[in-house]
mmCIF file of C-alpha atoms in Angstrom:
data_model
loop_
_atom_site.group_PDB
_atom_site.id
_atom_site.type_symbol
_atom_site.label_atom_id
_atom_site.label_comp_id
_atom_site.label_asym_id
_atom_site.label_seq_id
_atom_site.Cartn_x
_atom_site.Cartn_y
_atom_site.Cartn_z
ATOM 1 C CA UNK J 11 -44.527 -91.835 -21.891
ATOM 2 C CA UNK J 12 -45.344 -92.946 -18.500
ATOM 3 C CA UNK J 13 -43.233 -91.895 -15.636
ATOM 4 C CA UNK J 14 -41.548 -94.735 -13.891
ATOM 5 C CA UNK J 15 -42.029 -94.350 -10.584
ATOM 6 C CA UNK J 16 -45.688 -95.246 -11.129
ATOM 7 C CA UNK J 17 -45.593 -98.460 -12.837
ATOM 8 C CA UNK J 18 -43.036 -99.873 -9.957
ATOM 9 C CA UNK J 19 -46.660 -101.993 -8.991
ATOM 10 C CA UNK J 20 -46.462 -103.601 -12.739
ATOM 11 C CA UNK J 21 -42.757 -104.292 -12.126
ATOM 12 C CA UNK J 22 -43.372 -105.730 -8.202
ATOM 13 C CA UNK J 23 -46.140 -107.705 -9.689
ATOM 14 C CA UNK J 24 -43.683 -109.090 -12.119
ATOM 15 C CA UNK J 25 -41.200 -110.152 -9.813
ATOM 16 C CA UNK J 26 -44.356 -111.791 -7.711
ATOM 17 C CA UNK J 27 -45.500 -114.098 -10.404
ATOM 18 C CA UNK J 28 -49.137 -112.022 -10.479
ATOM 19 C CA UNK J 29 -50.601 -112.507 -13.676
ATOM 20 C CA UNK J 30 -53.912 -110.849 -12.953
ATOM 21 C CA UNK J 31 -52.527 -107.728 -11.632
ATOM 22 C CA UNK J 32 -49.926 -107.736 -14.839
ATOM 23 C CA UNK J 33 -53.085 -107.757 -17.007
ATOM 24 C CA UNK J 34 -54.983 -104.851 -14.841
ATOM 25 C CA UNK J 35 -52.502 -103.070 -14.666
ATOM 26 C CA UNK J 36 -51.441 -102.998 -18.771
ATOM 27 C CA UNK J 37 -54.922 -102.721 -18.885
ATOM 28 C CA UNK J 38 -55.293 -99.219 -18.040
ATOM 29 C CA UNK J 39 -52.747 -98.010 -20.425
ATOM 30 C CA UNK J 40 -54.287 -96.849 -23.668
ATOM 31 C CA UNK J 41 -50.397 -97.632 -25.009
ATOM 32 C CA UNK J 42 -49.333 -100.855 -23.753
ATOM 33 C CA UNK J 43 -46.587 -101.400 -26.642
ATOM 34 C CA UNK J 44 -44.823 -97.961 -24.952
ATOM 35 C CA UNK J 45 -45.169 -99.368 -21.718
ATOM 36 C CA UNK J 46 -43.546 -103.310 -22.343
ATOM 37 C CA UNK J 47 -40.915 -101.780 -24.117
ATOM 38 C CA UNK J 48 -39.958 -99.487 -21.219
ATOM 39 C CA UNK J 49 -36.506 -99.490 -20.286
ATOM 40 C CA UNK J 50 -36.461 -99.508 -16.287
ATOM 41 C CA UNK J 51 -33.644 -98.025 -14.205
ATOM 42 C CA UNK J 52 -30.048 -98.031 -14.508
ATOM 43 C CA UNK J 53 -29.938 -101.645 -16.347
ATOM 44 C CA UNK J 54 -32.109 -100.585 -18.488
ATOM 45 C CA UNK J 55 -34.237 -104.086 -18.097
ATOM 46 C CA UNK J 56 -37.891 -104.671 -19.765
ATOM 47 C CA UNK J 57 -41.381 -106.719 -18.381
ATOM 48 C CA UNK J 58 -39.914 -109.070 -20.625
ATOM 49 C CA UNK J 59 -36.439 -109.028 -18.803
ATOM 50 C CA UNK J 60 -37.987 -109.177 -15.093
ATOM 51 C CA UNK J 61 -40.568 -111.835 -16.140
ATOM 52 C CA UNK J 62 -37.605 -114.326 -17.311
ATOM 53 C CA UNK J 63 -35.297 -113.398 -14.766
ATOM 54 C CA UNK J 64 -37.666 -114.358 -11.943
ATOM 55 C CA UNK J 65 -38.927 -117.562 -14.317
ATOM 56 C CA UNK J 66 -43.120 -117.250 -14.478
ATOM 57 C CA UNK J 67 -43.874 -118.610 -17.375
ATOM 58 C CA UNK J 68 -47.190 -117.297 -17.577
ATOM 59 C CA UNK J 69 -45.730 -114.141 -17.386
ATOM 60 C CA UNK J 70 -43.504 -114.779 -20.373
ATOM 61 C CA UNK J 71 -46.014 -116.322 -22.503
ATOM 62 C CA UNK J 72 -48.549 -113.530 -22.257
ATOM 63 C CA UNK J 73 -45.542 -110.776 -23.206
ATOM 64 C CA UNK J 74 -44.297 -112.601 -25.883
ATOM 65 C CA UNK J 75 -47.937 -114.317 -27.424
ATOM 66 C CA UNK J 76 -50.963 -112.233 -26.136
ATOM 67 C CA UNK J 77 -48.663 -108.658 -26.969
ATOM 68 C CA UNK J 78 -46.378 -110.004 -29.413
ATOM 69 C CA UNK J 79 -42.937 -108.411 -27.383
ATOM 70 C CA UNK J 80 -39.435 -109.217 -29.050
ATOM 71 C CA UNK J 81 -38.064 -112.072 -27.780
ATOM 72 C CA UNK J 82 -34.426 -110.347 -28.909
ATOM 73 C CA UNK J 83 -35.186 -106.793 -26.307
ATOM 74 C CA UNK J 84 -31.896 -105.998 -25.081
ATOM 75 C CA UNK J 85 -31.189 -104.199 -21.577
ATOM 76 C CA UNK J 86 -28.244 -101.337 -21.117
ATOM 77 C CA UNK J 87 -25.366 -104.302 -21.079
ATOM 78 C CA UNK J 88 -27.271 -105.582 -24.074
ATOM 79 C CA UNK J 89 -28.543 -109.070 -22.164
ATOM 80 C CA UNK J 90 -31.697 -110.610 -24.085
ATOM 81 C CA UNK J 91 -34.283 -112.709 -21.928
ATOM 82 C CA UNK J 92 -32.371 -115.920 -22.653
ATOM 83 C CA UNK J 93 -29.705 -114.429 -20.528
ATOM 84 C CA UNK J 94 -31.503 -114.011 -18.078
ATOM 85 C CA UNK J 95 -33.440 -117.053 -17.721
ATOM 86 C CA UNK J 96 -29.830 -118.798 -17.868
ATOM 87 C CA UNK J 97 -28.069 -117.006 -15.524
ATOM 88 C CA UNK J 98 -31.066 -117.679 -12.941
ATOM 89 C CA UNK J 99 -31.542 -121.815 -13.523
ATOM 90 C CA UNK J 100 -35.137 -121.535 -15.150
ATOM 91 C CA UNK J 101 -34.872 -124.395 -16.928
ATOM 92 C CA UNK J 102 -38.597 -124.226 -18.565
ATOM 93 C CA UNK J 103 -38.064 -120.518 -19.475
ATOM 94 C CA UNK J 104 -34.905 -121.635 -21.223
ATOM 95 C CA UNK J 105 -36.880 -124.171 -23.400
ATOM 96 C CA UNK J 106 -39.645 -121.862 -23.926
ATOM 97 C CA UNK J 107 -37.397 -118.820 -25.236
ATOM 98 C CA UNK J 108 -35.532 -121.140 -27.586
ATOM 99 C CA UNK J 109 -38.285 -122.864 -28.858
ATOM 100 C CA UNK J 110 -39.407 -118.999 -29.583
ATOM 101 C CA UNK J 111 -36.502 -118.362 -31.178
ATOM 102 C CA UNK J 112 -34.256 -117.375 -28.985
ATOM 103 C CA UNK J 113 -30.908 -116.615 -30.194
ATOM 104 C CA UNK J 114 -28.501 -119.094 -28.890
ATOM 105 C CA UNK J 115 -25.169 -117.537 -28.605
ATOM 106 C CA UNK J 116 -26.182 -113.868 -28.715
ATOM 107 C CA UNK J 117 -23.580 -112.096 -27.125
ATOM 108 C CA UNK J 118 -24.343 -109.211 -24.089
ATOM 109 C CA UNK J 119 -22.243 -106.806 -22.323
ATOM 110 C CA UNK J 120 -18.620 -108.294 -22.626
ATOM 111 C CA UNK J 121 -19.506 -110.694 -25.058
ATOM 112 C CA UNK J 122 -21.219 -113.305 -22.314
ATOM 113 C CA UNK J 123 -23.500 -115.944 -23.625
ATOM 114 C CA UNK J 124 -26.282 -117.428 -22.380
ATOM 115 C CA UNK J 125 -24.358 -120.395 -21.789
ATOM 116 C CA UNK J 126 -21.351 -118.879 -20.194
ATOM 117 C CA UNK J 127 -24.110 -117.838 -17.538
ATOM 118 C CA UNK J 128 -25.233 -121.047 -17.317
ATOM 119 C CA UNK J 129 -22.445 -122.370 -16.363
ATOM 120 C CA UNK J 130 -22.196 -120.165 -14.008
ATOM 121 C CA UNK J 131 -24.706 -122.036 -12.421
ATOM 122 C CA UNK J 132 -23.718 -124.859 -12.377
ATOM 123 C CA UNK J 133 -27.401 -126.444 -13.667
ATOM 124 C CA UNK J 134 -26.743 -129.369 -16.069
ATOM 125 C CA UNK J 135 -30.643 -129.282 -17.243
ATOM 126 C CA UNK J 136 -30.125 -125.958 -18.740
ATOM 127 C CA UNK J 137 -26.624 -126.032 -20.090
ATOM 128 C CA UNK J 138 -27.819 -129.421 -21.905
ATOM 129 C CA UNK J 139 -30.673 -127.402 -23.251
ATOM 130 C CA UNK J 140 -28.807 -124.709 -24.686
ATOM 131 C CA UNK J 141 -25.834 -126.800 -26.051
ATOM 132 C CA UNK J 142 -28.443 -129.775 -27.593
ATOM 133 C CA UNK J 143 -29.889 -126.444 -29.332
ATOM 134 C CA UNK J 144 -26.975 -125.449 -30.944
ATOM 135 C CA UNK J 145 -24.650 -123.146 -28.239
ATOM 136 C CA UNK J 146 -20.979 -123.085 -28.726
ATOM 137 C CA UNK J 147 -19.159 -123.387 -25.868
ATOM 138 C CA UNK J 148 -15.995 -122.391 -27.577
ATOM 139 C CA UNK J 149 -17.376 -119.245 -27.927
ATOM 140 C CA UNK J 150 -14.993 -116.332 -26.304
ATOM 141 C CA UNK J 151 -15.372 -113.514 -24.510
ATOM 142 C CA UNK J 152 -13.633 -110.190 -24.223
ATOM 143 C CA UNK J 153 -10.847 -111.594 -21.853
ATOM 144 C CA UNK J 154 -10.845 -114.502 -23.954
ATOM 145 C CA UNK J 155 -12.481 -117.056 -21.578
ATOM 146 C CA UNK J 156 -14.735 -119.703 -22.778
ATOM 147 C CA UNK J 157 -17.722 -121.696 -21.267
ATOM 148 C CA UNK J 158 -15.359 -124.237 -20.233
ATOM 149 C CA UNK J 159 -13.230 -121.927 -18.623
ATOM 150 C CA UNK J 160 -16.304 -120.987 -16.400
ATOM 151 C CA UNK J 161 -17.520 -124.412 -15.787
ATOM 152 C CA UNK J 162 -13.592 -125.146 -14.316
ATOM 153 C CA UNK J 163 -14.081 -122.069 -12.629
ATOM 154 C CA UNK J 164 -17.288 -123.681 -10.825
ATOM 155 C CA UNK J 165 -16.150 -126.833 -10.757
ATOM 156 C CA UNK J 166 -18.366 -128.743 -11.386
ATOM 157 C CA UNK J 167 -17.092 -132.518 -12.707
ATOM 158 C CA UNK J 168 -20.485 -133.462 -13.979
ATOM 159 C CA UNK J 169 -20.721 -130.254 -16.395
ATOM 160 C CA UNK J 170 -16.883 -130.751 -16.955
ATOM 161 C CA UNK J 171 -17.798 -133.976 -18.464
ATOM 162 C CA UNK J 172 -20.225 -132.976 -20.409
ATOM 163 C CA UNK J 173 -18.709 -129.997 -22.136
ATOM 164 C CA UNK J 174 -16.087 -131.819 -23.317
ATOM 165 C CA UNK J 175 -18.289 -135.065 -23.991
ATOM 166 C CA UNK J 176 -20.131 -132.505 -26.665
ATOM 167 C CA UNK J 177 -17.443 -131.145 -27.984
ATOM 168 C CA UNK J 178 -13.787 -132.528 -26.989
ATOM 169 C CA UNK J 179 -11.262 -130.060 -28.188
ATOM 170 C CA UNK J 180 -13.051 -127.000 -26.276
ATOM 171 C CA UNK J 181 -10.182 -127.377 -23.250
ATOM 172 C CA UNK J 182 -8.074 -125.991 -26.309
ATOM 173 C CA UNK J 183 -7.961 -122.914 -25.045
ATOM 174 C CA UNK J 184 -6.407 -119.702 -23.495
ATOM 175 C CA UNK J 185 -7.642 -116.507 -21.572
ATOM 176 C CA UNK J 186 -5.891 -112.802 -23.354
ATOM 177 C CA UNK J 187 -3.687 -113.633 -20.588
ATOM 178 C CA UNK J 188 -2.977 -116.941 -21.682
ATOM 179 C CA UNK J 189 -4.609 -118.911 -19.209
ATOM 180 C CA UNK J 190 -5.926 -121.728 -19.821
ATOM 181 C CA UNK J 191 -9.113 -124.389 -17.693
ATOM 182 C CA UNK J 192 -6.100 -125.738 -16.169
ATOM 183 C CA UNK J 193 -4.504 -122.456 -13.983
ATOM 184 C CA UNK J 194 -8.658 -121.913 -13.449
ATOM 185 C CA UNK J 195 -9.488 -124.704 -11.464
ATOM 186 C CA UNK J 196 -5.851 -124.731 -9.920
ATOM 187 C CA UNK J 197 -6.806 -121.152 -8.883
ATOM 188 C CA UNK J 198 -9.963 -121.557 -7.511
ATOM 189 C CA UNK J 199 -9.375 -125.382 -5.209
ATOM 190 C CA UNK J 200 -11.321 -127.108 -8.141
ATOM 191 C CA UNK J 201 -9.907 -130.763 -7.211
ATOM 192 C CA UNK J 202 -12.162 -132.235 -9.100
ATOM 193 C CA UNK J 203 -11.960 -130.614 -11.901
ATOM 194 C CA UNK J 204 -7.900 -130.550 -11.961
ATOM 195 C CA UNK J 205 -8.284 -134.189 -11.882
ATOM 196 C CA UNK J 206 -10.687 -134.159 -15.211
ATOM 197 C CA UNK J 207 -7.897 -132.378 -16.943
ATOM 198 C CA UNK J 208 -5.286 -134.129 -16.014
ATOM 199 C CA UNK J 209 -6.987 -137.325 -17.190
ATOM 200 C CA UNK J 210 -9.383 -136.114 -20.331
ATOM 201 C CA UNK J 211 -7.173 -133.016 -21.523
ATOM 202 C CA UNK J 212 -3.752 -133.314 -22.964
ATOM 203 C CA UNK J 213 -1.843 -130.001 -21.080
ATOM 204 C CA UNK J 214 1.677 -129.231 -21.099
ATOM 205 C CA UNK J 215 3.391 -129.391 -17.678
ATOM 206 C CA UNK J 216 3.885 -125.630 -16.275
ATOM 207 C CA UNK J 217 1.855 -124.163 -18.959
ATOM 208 C CA UNK J 218 2.504 -120.447 -18.249
ATOM 209 C CA UNK J 219 0.446 -117.715 -18.826
ATOM 210 C CA UNK J 220 1.450 -113.587 -19.671
ATOM 211 C CA UNK J 221 2.568 -113.311 -16.168
ATOM 212 C CA UNK J 222 4.967 -116.485 -16.061
ATOM 213 C CA UNK J 223 2.181 -117.798 -13.802
ATOM 214 C CA UNK J 224 1.525 -122.359 -13.723
ATOM 215 C CA UNK J 225 -1.260 -123.861 -12.483
ATOM 216 C CA UNK J 226 1.442 -125.038 -9.855
ATOM 217 C CA UNK J 227 2.054 -121.464 -8.753
ATOM 218 C CA UNK J 228 -1.977 -120.775 -8.532
ATOM 219 C CA UNK J 229 -2.836 -123.511 -6.488
ATOM 220 C CA UNK J 230 0.156 -123.040 -3.833
ATOM 221 C CA UNK J 231 -0.070 -118.916 -3.691
ATOM 222 C CA UNK J 232 -3.958 -119.802 -3.049
ATOM 223 C CA UNK J 233 -3.308 -122.699 -0.498
ATOM 224 C CA UNK J 234 -4.948 -125.440 -2.236
ATOM 225 C CA UNK J 235 -2.168 -127.961 -1.434
ATOM 226 C CA UNK J 236 -3.910 -130.772 -2.251
ATOM 227 C CA UNK J 237 -3.853 -129.509 -6.190
ATOM 228 C CA UNK J 238 -0.078 -128.405 -5.835
ATOM 229 C CA UNK J 239 0.346 -132.501 -5.142
ATOM 230 C CA UNK J 240 -1.927 -132.985 -7.526
ATOM 231 C CA UNK J 241 0.076 -131.301 -9.962
ATOM 232 C CA UNK J 242 2.829 -132.693 -8.785
ATOM 233 C CA UNK J 243 2.492 -136.328 -9.097
ATOM 234 C CA UNK J 244 0.211 -136.434 -12.197
ATOM 235 C CA UNK J 245 1.843 -133.727 -14.289
ATOM 236 C CA UNK J 246 5.153 -133.515 -13.456
ATOM 237 C CA UNK J 247 4.226 -129.753 -12.109
ATOM 238 C CA UNK J 248 7.811 -127.930 -11.382
ATOM 239 C CA UNK J 249 8.017 -126.522 -7.679
ATOM 240 C CA UNK J 250 10.822 -124.025 -8.840
ATOM 241 C CA UNK J 251 9.306 -122.616 -11.973
ATOM 242 C CA UNK J 252 9.711 -118.878 -12.194
ATOM 243 C CA UNK J 253 7.109 -116.283 -13.620
ATOM 244 C CA UNK J 254 8.307 -113.141 -15.596
ATOM 245 C CA UNK J 255 9.548 -111.437 -12.673
ATOM 246 C CA UNK J 256 11.347 -114.782 -11.328
ATOM 247 C CA UNK J 257 9.458 -115.420 -8.041
ATOM 248 C CA UNK J 258 9.300 -119.029 -7.198
ATOM 249 C CA UNK J 259 5.686 -120.896 -5.789
ATOM 250 C CA UNK J 260 7.664 -119.758 -2.025
ATOM 251 C CA UNK J 261 7.506 -116.507 -3.212
ATOM 252 C CA UNK J 262 4.257 -115.975 -4.349
ATOM 253 C CA UNK J 263 3.319 -117.894 -1.466
ATOM 254 C CA UNK J 264 4.754 -115.453 0.866
ATOM 255 C CA UNK J 265 2.741 -112.198 -1.144
ATOM 256 C CA UNK J 266 -0.428 -114.363 -0.566
ATOM 257 C CA UNK J 267 0.890 -115.503 3.131
ATOM 258 C CA UNK J 268 -0.182 -118.798 2.509
ATOM 259 C CA UNK J 269 1.674 -120.355 5.555
ATOM 260 C CA UNK J 270 0.783 -123.881 5.036
ATOM 261 C CA UNK J 271 1.982 -123.805 1.899
ATOM 262 C CA UNK J 272 5.047 -122.297 2.931
ATOM 263 C CA UNK J 273 5.360 -125.072 5.068
ATOM 264 C CA UNK J 274 4.253 -127.679 2.125
ATOM 265 C CA UNK J 275 7.195 -126.713 -0.265
ATOM 266 C CA UNK J 276 9.775 -126.368 2.785
ATOM 267 C CA UNK J 277 9.273 -129.373 4.849
ATOM 268 C CA UNK J 278 7.887 -131.606 2.372
ATOM 269 C CA UNK J 279 9.611 -130.573 -1.070
ATOM 270 C CA UNK J 280 12.459 -129.282 0.285
ATOM 271 C CA UNK J 281 12.855 -126.218 -1.007
ATOM 272 C CA UNK J 282 15.237 -123.831 0.259
ATOM 273 C CA UNK J 283 13.512 -120.991 2.221
ATOM 274 C CA UNK J 284 16.541 -118.278 1.185
ATOM 275 C CA UNK J 285 15.882 -118.605 -2.471
ATOM 276 C CA UNK J 286 16.180 -115.702 -4.414
ATOM 277 C CA UNK J 287 13.528 -114.373 -6.929
ATOM 278 C CA UNK J 288 15.749 -113.789 -10.110
ATOM 279 C CA UNK J 289 15.553 -110.503 -10.819
ATOM 280 C CA UNK J 290 16.317 -108.406 -7.543
ATOM 281 C CA UNK J 291 16.823 -111.445 -5.397
ATOM 282 C CA UNK J 292 13.904 -111.498 -3.226
ATOM 283 C CA UNK J 293 13.869 -114.065 -0.544
ATOM 284 C CA UNK J 294 10.708 -114.854 1.004
ATOM 285 C CA UNK J 295 11.085 -112.593 3.609
ATOM 286 C CA UNK J 296 11.266 -109.722 1.493
ATOM 287 C CA UNK J 297 7.926 -110.343 -0.338
ATOM 288 C CA UNK J 298 6.222 -110.941 3.516
ATOM 289 C CA UNK J 299 7.356 -107.893 4.478
ATOM 290 C CA UNK J 300 6.381 -106.249 1.906
ATOM 291 C CA UNK J 301 2.887 -107.300 2.273
ATOM 292 C CA UNK J 302 3.031 -106.088 5.803
ATOM 293 C CA UNK J 303 2.203 -110.254 6.700
ATOM 294 C CA UNK J 304 3.843 -110.272 10.264
ATOM 295 C CA UNK J 305 3.103 -113.888 10.857
ATOM 296 C CA UNK J 306 4.062 -115.255 8.017
ATOM 297 C CA UNK J 307 7.221 -113.763 8.072
ATOM 298 C CA UNK J 308 7.222 -115.285 11.609
ATOM 299 C CA UNK J 309 6.410 -118.698 9.874
ATOM 300 C CA UNK J 310 9.447 -118.265 7.692
ATOM 301 C CA UNK J 311 11.763 -117.304 10.485
ATOM 302 C CA UNK J 312 10.317 -120.210 12.359
ATOM 303 C CA UNK J 313 11.318 -122.658 8.863
ATOM 304 C CA UNK J 314 14.925 -120.889 8.697
ATOM 305 C CA UNK J 315 14.503 -117.350 7.082
ATOM 306 C CA UNK J 316 18.039 -115.530 7.301
ATOM 307 C CA UNK J 317 16.478 -112.201 8.991
ATOM 308 C CA UNK J 318 19.373 -110.060 7.718
ATOM 309 C CA UNK J 319 19.279 -111.215 3.679
ATOM 310 C CA UNK J 320 19.777 -108.355 1.460
ATOM 311 C CA UNK J 321 18.202 -107.759 -2.107
ATOM 312 C CA UNK J 322 20.453 -107.117 -4.656
ATOM 313 C CA UNK J 323 20.096 -103.141 -3.686
ATOM 314 C CA UNK J 324 21.045 -103.555 -0.257
ATOM 315 C CA UNK J 325 17.384 -103.595 1.327
ATOM 316 C CA UNK J 326 16.486 -105.450 4.053
ATOM 317 C CA UNK J 327 13.029 -107.064 5.089
ATOM 318 C CA UNK J 328 12.470 -103.735 7.553
ATOM 319 C CA UNK J 329 13.009 -101.597 4.112
ATOM 320 C CA UNK J 330 10.605 -103.549 2.646
ATOM 321 C CA UNK J 331 7.517 -102.993 5.101
ATOM 322 C CA UNK J 332 8.669 -99.308 4.946
ATOM 323 C CA UNK J 333 7.630 -99.221 1.141
ATOM 324 C CA UNK J 334 4.762 -101.143 1.815
ATOM 325 C CA UNK J 335 3.753 -98.659 4.902
ATOM 326 C CA UNK J 336 3.162 -101.500 7.318
ATOM 327 C CA UNK J 337 3.819 -100.172 10.728
ATOM 328 C CA UNK J 338 2.983 -103.351 12.383
ATOM 329 C CA UNK J 339 5.456 -105.344 10.461
ATOM 330 C CA UNK J 340 8.397 -102.794 10.834
ATOM 331 C CA UNK J 341 7.904 -102.871 14.866
ATOM 332 C CA UNK J 342 8.046 -106.387 14.617
ATOM 333 C CA UNK J 343 11.177 -106.774 12.359
ATOM 334 C CA UNK J 344 12.819 -104.381 14.904
ATOM 335 C CA UNK J 345 11.476 -106.176 17.837
ATOM 336 C CA UNK J 346 13.367 -109.325 16.030
ATOM 337 C CA UNK J 347 16.697 -106.985 16.095
ATOM 338 C CA UNK J 348 16.809 -106.327 12.370
ATOM 339 C CA UNK J 349 19.032 -102.870 12.525
ATOM 340 C CA UNK J 350 17.388 -99.724 10.125
ATOM 341 C CA UNK J 351 20.863 -99.903 8.448
ATOM 342 C CA UNK J 352 21.505 -98.165 4.656
ATOM 343 C CA UNK J 353 21.237 -99.965 1.366
ATOM 344 C CA UNK J 354 23.735 -99.161 -1.532
ATOM 345 C CA UNK J 355 22.223 -96.225 -2.119
ATOM 346 C CA UNK J 356 23.069 -94.357 1.763
ATOM 347 C CA UNK J 357 19.039 -94.673 2.380
ATOM 348 C CA UNK J 358 17.398 -96.189 5.727
ATOM 349 C CA UNK J 359 14.663 -98.249 6.078
ATOM 350 C CA UNK J 360 13.009 -94.523 7.444
ATOM 351 C CA UNK J 361 13.524 -92.502 4.459
ATOM 352 C CA UNK J 362 11.433 -94.971 2.995
ATOM 353 C CA UNK J 363 8.851 -94.559 5.474
ATOM 354 C CA UNK J 364 5.960 -92.065 3.968
ATOM 355 C CA UNK J 365 3.937 -92.413 7.318
ATOM 356 C CA UNK J 366 5.078 -90.579 10.281
ATOM 357 C CA UNK J 367 5.946 -92.594 12.948
ATOM 358 C CA UNK J 368 6.065 -95.606 11.280
ATOM 359 C CA UNK J 369 9.609 -96.362 11.928
#
């Protein structure tokens, strides 16, 4: 077989859409079939993959019609040409491959279909073409996501509406971790998507994933306050629901250092800043300290957090900062006057620190 390095000019010609050079390069090889089915690089792409990825129709036709290349040839990730064309929004290439009989719901690695790939690019023409030829938006990948999950992550309202129009029940899906498209849209800050889902779909308020997380929690812990308000007003979401660890949105916002969300919860919704998570009775201050969010600690104290609060094990925020090995946070808490006292087992915060001189 021809050494791969000697064929780099052929690959470059395909990438640049230079059909004349492609013809010339292939004419120099006695065994064209061997060359066109060579798998290049770690991904194992063939010439057909390159042509579809870059959307060069003349080269695509040449490979398929003149050289009789199999359009279902796959690379090391089981990607076909239709996956490539769909993921890169090459509408004409998608149309051509479908017309030549490409399998519409072929699965690449992790069980992604061409439609899923298209939904990552928000190209309505490509998505419509796939749907019109039988692509199933309810097919799930290895994580339990379908095309509707992906569309809700991207947040294009036109595409979301189009998928719902084509298959109204497509919203009735959960990932393998129990997450709905509403979770996905809230997590990624897709406000228009959330509006559509609340208007057109029948999600139960505060549906929880396998970790006990609700869409409202997803919105809050990622700082999407407008979506949090929308869920409160239009979906009767709970601002005090707890996850499997007993943490409320207040605690989750402390973990992710969403200071505006914390202010919203305390000032606008009246949440007690010293509310404790039910498992170990950790406060928001404990969570922020463990993650090393010094500015969030200051914000929480400004909101009325108790600097000296202890959990059920007798640990203060200083203990948690040492557990997280956050030297700056430790210094800040000491400067604020939090003493290095012992927990219920007699250990000081210093004894939790693994790094030298952290306290």
